[in-house]
Coordinates of C-alpha atoms in Angstrom, one line a residue:
M23 CA -73.0 -40.9 63.0
R24 CA -70.1 -43.2 62.9
K25 CA -66.8 -41.4 62.0
K26 CA -65.1 -42.8 59.0
P27 CA -61.6 -44.0 59.8
R28 CA -58.5 -42.4 58.2
F29 CA -56.9 -44.0 55.2
H30 CA -53.6 -43.9 57.0
S31 CA -53.8 -44.2 60.7
L32 CA -51.0 -44.8 63.2
K33 CA -53.4 -46.2 65.7
K34 CA -54.7 -49.0 63.4
L35 CA -52.0 -49.7 60.9
K36 CA -53.0 -50.8 57.4
V37 CA -50.7 -51.5 54.6
R38 CA -51.9 -49.8 51.4
Q39 CA -50.9 -50.0 47.8
D40 CA -49.2 -46.7 47.6
W41 CA -45.7 -45.1 47.9
S42 CA -45.9 -43.2 51.2
R43 CA -44.1 -43.0 54.5
W44 CA -47.1 -44.3 56.3
T45 CA -47.1 -47.5 54.2
L46 CA -43.4 -47.9 54.8
Y47 CA -44.0 -47.6 58.5
S48 CA -46.8 -50.1 58.4
L49 CA -44.6 -52.6 56.5
A50 CA -42.0 -52.3 59.3
Q51 CA -44.5 -53.1 61.9
L52 CA -46.0 -56.2 60.3
K53 CA -46.0 -59.3 62.4
A54 CA -47.1 -62.9 62.2
P55 CA -50.8 -63.5 63.2
N56 CA -51.5 -64.1 66.8
V57 CA -52.5 -67.8 67.0
V58 CA -52.3 -68.2 70.8
S59 CA -54.7 -65.8 72.5
R60 CA -57.2 -65.4 69.7
T61 CA -59.9 -67.7 68.4
Y62 CA -59.8 -69.1 64.9
F63 CA -62.7 -66.9 63.8
Q64 CA -60.8 -63.8 65.1
Q65 CA -57.7 -64.8 63.3
K66 CA -59.5 -65.2 60.0
W67 CA -61.3 -61.9 60.4
T68 CA -58.1 -60.0 61.2
A69 CA -56.3 -61.6 58.3
K70 CA -59.1 -60.8 56.0
A71 CA -59.2 -57.1 57.1
D72 CA -55.5 -56.7 56.8
T73 CA -55.1 -58.3 53.4
R74 CA -58.2 -56.6 51.9
A75 CA -56.7 -53.2 52.9
Y76 CA -53.8 -53.9 50.6
H77 CA -55.3 -56.2 47.8
G78 CA -58.0 -54.4 46.0
E79 CA -59.0 -51.9 48.7
Q80 CA -60.6 -49.9 45.9
I81 CA -63.0 -52.8 45.1
R82 CA -66.2 -53.2 47.0
E83 CA -66.5 -56.3 49.1
K84 CA -69.4 -57.8 47.1
K85 CA -67.6 -57.4 43.9
W86 CA -64.5 -59.0 45.3
R87 CA -66.5 -62.0 46.5
R88 CA -67.7 -62.5 43.0
L89 CA -64.1 -62.5 41.8
F90 CA -62.9 -65.0 44.4
K91 CA -62.2 -68.5 43.1
R92 CA -61.6 -71.7 45.0
S93 CA -59.1 -73.0 42.4
L94 CA -55.7 -71.4 42.6
P95 CA -53.3 -71.6 39.6
A96 CA -50.0 -73.3 40.4
V97 CA -47.2 -75.1 38.5
V98 CA -44.8 -77.7 39.7
P99 CA -41.6 -77.8 37.5
M100 CA -40.4 -81.3 37.0
D101 CA -36.7 -82.3 36.9
H102 CA -35.8 -84.0 33.7
K103 CA -33.0 -86.0 35.3
Y104 CA -35.4 -87.3 38.0
L105 CA -38.0 -88.2 35.4
A106 CA -35.4 -90.1 33.3
R107 CA -34.2 -92.0 36.3
Y108 CA -37.6 -93.1 37.8
D109 CA -40.9 -94.1 36.3
G110 CA -43.1 -93.3 39.3
S111 CA -43.1 -96.7 41.0
E112 CA -40.7 -95.4 43.6
Q113 CA -43.5 -93.3 45.1
A114 CA -45.2 -96.5 46.4
A115 CA -42.1 -98.6 47.1
G116 CA -42.1 -100.2 50.6
R117 CA -45.4 -98.9 51.7
G118 CA -46.9 -101.1 54.4
A119 CA -43.6 -103.0 54.9
G120 CA -41.7 -100.3 56.8
A121 CA -39.2 -99.7 53.9
D122 CA -38.8 -96.4 52.2
T123 CA -36.5 -96.1 49.2
V124 CA -37.5 -92.5 48.2
D125 CA -34.6 -90.1 48.2
R126 CA -35.2 -87.8 51.1
E127 CA -32.4 -85.4 50.1
R128 CA -34.6 -83.9 47.3
T129 CA -37.3 -82.5 49.5
P130 CA -39.0 -79.8 47.4
P131 CA -40.0 -76.6 49.2
M132 CA -43.5 -75.9 50.2
T133 CA -45.8 -74.3 47.5
P134 CA -47.7 -71.4 49.1
Y135 CA -51.0 -72.0 47.3
M136 CA -53.1 -69.9 49.6
Q137 CA -51.0 -66.8 49.0
M138 CA -52.6 -66.8 45.6
A139 CA -56.0 -66.0 47.0
Y140 CA -56.0 -62.5 45.5
Y141 CA -54.6 -63.4 42.1
P142 CA -57.9 -62.2 40.3
V143 CA -57.1 -58.7 41.5
E144 CA -53.7 -58.8 39.7
R145 CA -55.6 -59.1 36.4
R146 CA -57.3 -55.7 36.8
L147 CA -56.0 -52.9 34.7
D148 CA -55.5 -50.4 37.6
T149 CA -53.5 -53.0 39.6
A150 CA -51.4 -53.9 36.6
I151 CA -50.6 -50.1 36.1
F152 CA -49.5 -49.8 39.7
R153 CA -47.4 -53.0 39.5
S154 CA -45.7 -51.6 36.3
L155 CA -44.5 -48.6 38.3
F156 CA -46.6 -46.2 36.2
S157 CA -48.4 -44.7 39.2
S158 CA -47.6 -44.1 42.9
S159 CA -50.8 -45.8 44.1
V160 CA -53.5 -48.0 42.8
R161 CA -56.1 -45.2 43.2
Q162 CA -54.0 -43.0 41.0
A163 CA -53.9 -45.7 38.4
R164 CA -57.7 -45.9 38.6
Q165 CA -57.8 -42.1 38.0
F166 CA -55.6 -42.5 34.9
C167 CA -58.1 -45.0 33.4
V168 CA -61.1 -42.8 34.2
H169 CA -59.5 -39.7 32.7
G170 CA -58.7 -41.6 29.4
L171 CA -54.9 -41.7 29.8
V172 CA -54.6 -45.5 29.3
R173 CA -54.8 -47.5 26.2
V174 CA -55.1 -51.3 25.9
N175 CA -54.1 -52.8 22.6
G176 CA -54.1 -49.3 21.0
K177 CA -57.7 -48.5 22.2
K178 CA -58.6 -46.1 25.0
M179 CA -59.8 -48.0 28.0
P180 CA -61.7 -45.9 30.6
Y181 CA -62.6 -48.9 32.8
P182 CA -60.1 -49.6 35.6
G183 CA -61.7 -53.0 36.3
Y184 CA -60.9 -54.3 32.9
M185 CA -59.6 -57.9 33.3
L186 CA -56.4 -58.3 31.3
N187 CA -55.8 -61.4 29.2
P188 CA -52.4 -62.9 28.4
G189 CA -50.8 -60.9 25.6
D190 CA -52.6 -57.6 26.2
M191 CA -50.5 -54.5 26.0
F192 CA -51.4 -51.4 28.0
Q193 CA -49.8 -48.0 27.7
V194 CA -50.1 -44.8 29.9
E195 CA -49.5 -41.2 28.9
P196 CA -45.8 -40.6 29.5
S197 CA -46.3 -37.1 30.9
S198 CA -48.8 -38.5 33.5
V199 CA -46.3 -41.2 34.4
M200 CA -43.6 -38.6 35.0
F201 CA -46.0 -36.6 37.2
A202 CA -47.1 -39.7 39.1
T203 CA -43.7 -41.2 39.8
G204 CA -41.7 -37.9 39.9
A205 CA -40.9 -35.8 42.9
Q206 CA -43.4 -33.0 43.6
K207 CA -42.5 -29.3 43.3
E208 CA -42.0 -27.9 46.8
R209 CA -40.7 -24.7 48.1
S210 CA -37.9 -24.5 50.7
N211 CA -38.3 -23.2 54.2
V212 CA -36.6 -19.9 53.2
A213 CA -39.0 -19.4 50.3
R214 CA -42.0 -20.0 52.5
R215 CA -40.6 -17.5 55.1
V216 CA -40.1 -14.9 52.4
I217 CA -43.6 -15.3 51.1
K218 CA -45.0 -15.0 54.6
E219 CA -43.0 -11.8 55.2
K220 CA -44.2 -10.3 51.9
A221 CA -47.8 -11.2 52.7
A222 CA -47.4 -9.5 56.1
E223 CA -46.0 -6.4 54.6
R224 CA -48.8 -6.2 52.1
A225 CA -51.4 -6.6 54.9
A226 CA -49.7 -3.9 56.9
A227 CA -49.6 -1.5 53.9
R228 CA -53.3 -2.2 53.2
E229 CA -54.2 -1.4 56.8
A230 CA -52.2 1.8 56.7
S231 CA -53.9 2.9 53.5
G232 CA -57.4 2.4 54.9
G233 CA -58.1 -1.1 53.5
Q234 CA -57.0 -0.3 50.0
T235 CA -54.1 -1.8 48.1
P236 CA -51.4 0.9 47.6
R237 CA -50.4 1.6 44.1
Q238 CA -47.0 0.5 43.0
P239 CA -44.6 3.2 41.8
A240 CA -44.3 3.5 38.1
E241 CA -41.2 2.2 36.5
P242 CA -38.9 4.8 34.8
A243 CA -38.9 4.8 31.0
V244 CA -36.1 2.7 29.6
S245 CA -34.7 3.0 26.1
R246 CA -34.9 0.2 23.6
S247 CA -31.2 -0.4 23.8
T248 CA -31.1 -0.8 27.6
R249 CA -34.3 -2.8 27.9
E250 CA -34.1 -6.5 28.9
E251 CA -34.8 -9.2 26.4
P252 CA -38.5 -9.8 25.7
T253 CA -40.2 -12.6 27.5
A254 CA -41.9 -15.6 25.9
P255 CA -45.4 -14.0 26.0
E256 CA -44.1 -10.9 24.3
L257 CA -42.5 -13.0 21.6
K258 CA -45.8 -14.8 21.1
K259 CA -47.7 -11.5 20.6
H260 CA -45.0 -10.4 18.1
L261 CA -45.4 -13.7 16.2
Q262 CA -49.2 -13.3 16.2
A263 CA -48.9 -9.7 14.8
M264 CA -46.6 -11.1 12.1
M265 CA -49.2 -13.7 11.2
E266 CA -51.8 -10.9 10.8
H267 CA -49.4 -9.0 8.5
V268 CA -48.9 -12.1 6.4
D269 CA -52.7 -12.5 6.1
D270 CA -53.0 -8.8 5.0
V271 CA -50.4 -9.4 2.3
L272 CA -52.3 -12.5 1.1
A273 CA -55.5 -10.6 1.0
E274 CA -54.0 -8.2 -1.6
D275 CA -53.9 -8.9 -5.3
V276 CA -50.8 -11.1 -5.3
K277 CA -49.7 -13.5 -8.0
A278 CA -50.0 -17.3 -7.4
K279 CA -46.3 -17.9 -7.1
D280 CA -45.9 -15.2 -4.4
K281 CA -48.9 -16.5 -2.5
Q282 CA -47.3 -20.0 -2.3
K283 CA -44.2 -18.4 -0.8
F284 CA -46.2 -16.4 1.7
R285 CA -48.4 -19.4 2.6
A286 CA -45.3 -21.5 3.3
F287 CA -43.9 -18.6 5.4
R288 CA -47.2 -18.5 7.3
Q289 CA -47.0 -22.2 8.1
T290 CA -43.5 -21.5 9.5
V291 CA -44.8 -18.7 11.7
K292 CA -47.7 -20.8 12.8
K293 CA -45.3 -23.5 13.9
A294 CA -43.3 -20.9 15.8
I295 CA -46.4 -19.7 17.6
S296 CA -47.2 -23.3 18.7
L297 CA -43.7 -23.4 20.3
W298 CA -43.8 -20.0 21.9
R299 CA -42.9 -21.2 25.4
S300 CA -39.4 -22.1 24.3
A301 CA -39.0 -19.4 21.7
N302 CA -36.0 -17.1 21.7
P303 CA -35.4 -13.6 20.3
E304 CA -33.0 -14.9 17.7
T305 CA -35.6 -17.0 16.1
V306 CA -38.1 -14.2 16.0
S307 CA -35.6 -11.8 14.6
T308 CA -34.9 -14.3 11.9
L309 CA -38.6 -14.5 11.0
D310 CA -38.7 -10.7 10.9
T311 CA -35.8 -10.6 8.5
Q312 CA -37.5 -13.2 6.3
F313 CA -40.8 -11.4 6.3
D314 CA -39.1 -8.1 5.3
F315 CA -37.2 -9.9 2.6
L316 CA -40.4 -11.4 1.2
K317 CA -42.1 -8.0 1.2
Q318 CA -39.1 -6.4 -0.5
Q319 CA -39.0 -9.1 -3.2
L320 CA -42.8 -8.7 -3.7
A321 CA -42.4 -4.9 -4.1
D322 CA -39.5 -5.3 -6.5
R323 CA -41.5 -7.9 -8.5
S324 CA -44.5 -5.7 -8.8
A325 CA -42.3 -2.8 -10.1
E326 CA -40.7 -5.0 -12.7
T327 CA -42.4 -6.5 -15.7
S328 CA -40.3 -9.7 -15.8
T329 CA -42.0 -13.1 -15.5
P330 CA -41.9 -15.1 -12.3
E331 CA -39.8 -17.8 -13.9
A332 CA -37.1 -15.4 -14.8
S333 CA -36.9 -13.6 -11.5
E334 CA -34.8 -14.7 -8.6
P335 CA -36.3 -16.8 -5.8
L336 CA -38.1 -15.1 -3.0
I337 CA -35.8 -16.6 -0.3
S338 CA -32.1 -17.0 -0.8
P339 CA -30.5 -20.4 0.0
E340 CA -28.5 -18.7 2.9
D341 CA -31.6 -17.3 4.5
T342 CA -33.4 -20.7 4.0
A343 CA -30.5 -22.5 5.7
R344 CA -30.5 -20.0 8.6
L345 CA -34.2 -20.3 9.0
R346 CA -34.1 -24.1 9.1
S347 CA -31.3 -24.1 11.6
A348 CA -33.2 -21.6 13.8
F349 CA -36.3 -23.8 13.9
E350 CA -34.2 -27.0 14.3
K351 CA -32.8 -25.3 17.4
L352 CA -36.3 -24.3 18.5
R353 CA -37.5 -27.9 18.1
L354 CA -34.6 -29.3 20.1
E355 CA -35.3 -26.9 22.9
A356 CA -38.9 -28.0 22.9
E357 CA -37.9 -31.6 23.1
H358 CA -35.3 -30.8 25.8
T359 CA -38.0 -29.3 28.0
S360 CA -40.1 -32.5 27.6
V361 CA -37.5 -35.1 28.5
W362 CA -37.1 -36.4 32.0
N363 CA -33.8 -34.7 32.8
G364 CA -34.7 -31.3 31.3
R365 CA -35.6 -28.1 33.2
N366 CA -39.2 -27.0 32.6
R367 CA -40.8 -24.5 34.8
H368 CA -44.2 -25.3 33.4
A369 CA -44.0 -29.0 34.4
P370 CA -46.2 -30.0 37.4
Y371 CA -43.3 -32.1 38.7
A372 CA -39.8 -31.2 39.8
T373 CA -37.3 -30.7 37.0
P374 CA -34.7 -32.1 36.5
W375 CA -36.8 -35.2 37.0
R376 CA -36.1 -37.3 40.1
P377 CA -38.0 -40.3 41.6
R378 CA -40.7 -39.7 44.2
D379 CA -39.8 -40.1 47.8
Y380 CA -40.0 -43.6 49.2
M381 CA -40.2 -45.1 45.7
S382 CA -37.1 -47.3 46.2
A383 CA -38.8 -49.5 48.8
F384 CA -41.7 -50.4 46.4
A385 CA -39.8 -50.4 43.0
F386 CA -40.2 -54.0 41.9
I387 CA -42.0 -55.6 38.8
P388 CA -43.7 -59.0 39.0
R389 CA -42.7 -61.8 36.7
Y390 CA -45.9 -61.9 34.8
L391 CA -45.4 -58.3 33.4
E392 CA -42.9 -57.2 30.7
V393 CA -42.4 -53.4 31.1
N394 CA -40.8 -50.9 28.8
Q395 CA -40.2 -47.7 30.8
N396 CA -39.1 -45.7 27.8
I397 CA -42.5 -45.6 26.2
C398 CA -44.5 -46.3 29.4
A399 CA -46.0 -49.5 28.1
A400 CA -46.2 -53.0 29.5
V401 CA -47.4 -56.5 28.3
Y402 CA -49.5 -58.8 30.5
L403 CA -47.7 -62.0 29.7
R404 CA -49.7 -64.6 31.7
H405 CA -51.7 -65.1 34.9
P406 CA -49.7 -65.3 38.1
V407 CA -49.1 -68.8 39.4
A408 CA -47.7 -70.4 42.6
R409 CA -44.4 -72.3 42.4
P410 CA -42.5 -74.3 44.9
G411 CA -41.5 -71.8 47.6
L412 CA -42.9 -68.8 45.7
A413 CA -46.3 -67.2 45.0
E414 CA -46.1 -64.7 42.2
V415 CA -48.8 -62.4 43.7
P416 CA -46.8 -59.7 45.4
T417 CA -47.9 -59.5 49.0
P418 CA -46.2 -58.1 52.2
F419 CA -48.0 -60.5 54.5
H420 CA -47.0 -63.6 56.3
V421 CA -47.8 -67.0 54.8
E422 CA -50.2 -67.8 57.7
T423 CA -52.0 -64.5 57.1
G424 CA -52.7 -65.5 53.5
Q425 CA -53.9 -68.9 54.6
L426 CA -56.3 -67.4 57.1
A427 CA -57.7 -64.9 54.6
F428 CA -58.2 -67.7 52.0
N429 CA -60.0 -69.8 54.5
W430 CA -62.3 -66.9 55.5
Y431 CA -63.5 -66.5 51.9
L432 CA -63.6 -70.3 51.4
R433 CA -66.0 -70.6 54.2
R434 CA -68.1 -67.7 53.2
R435 CA -68.8 -69.1 49.6

């Protein structure tokens, strides 16, 4: 059975559409095609293999052949001063008579038409996501589409091969973009060494105890005053218990006005439970105070015979302001953990956020894309075109390599 070659190999260098040190090394080793000691067929075959490893390597060859087109889009900008001065007859002046009155100083640069051979690949949704710097590789962009993290014109688009039209707007989930383009969480050498030492100690203790894990010594009892602050899971359990108490109160025979207050308080507790990861003891203590105050007011009201309109409100203005300030602080903390420069131990990427390694060598955006990094959205303005001296299809290969690859598929049609 033939062994499948590695995606990144130092023996046979291939430039890939990803941000990696292997691709950076392959870019540094790129050379012009060998046109001296190789036949024309060998030159075209090598150029085709090298360019296909970069342009649409996630696309099958048969599918790419169906996408290939002989006609290549190009534009030639015309100088208005030149058009105002000449009417076109100067192009044929002196032909056959040895005279040439055309101005040779204005020699336009060469238009690299054949570098546009892979322009249909740039219309694909996965390639556009990679070009917009929303993913670290084109395969990762393809995965975003399949997982339903990409929207085109507001609708979910699970097809990575969707061909974009001019004016289409696509958007990727911001958290996925932060994970894809951010540095990975990695432990230092000291942390790895400590983990290995602890694992070796546990293995030695297990062998000494006859293959059983030794029990850990019980912690001494600590008073409530000297105990550390409760963790987020403990605060969550406390909030859930508070929610049950509120439900018990609502299950009793309570007047309608009181039920409205307790239902509003239950919504507040429910919101706090949804933000339990960033909850703090001060917020929970405020909720405890409010719940005790509500129960006390309910008990006093049941003892009195006054009407609900004549009684005082269940929550005082000072307590309401304090409760709102506590939850505003909780909301800001939750937003702070989700922004790019916040610290969040639950995030799958390194926080504070920093770019992925080797990103700076590949951080460029083509002209035919308008990208907004704040909302992780981009607009496909138009199809890429060839201009004098410039082909808008981003490619790392030499001009002759693009010509050879285009001629290979031109002959195969």
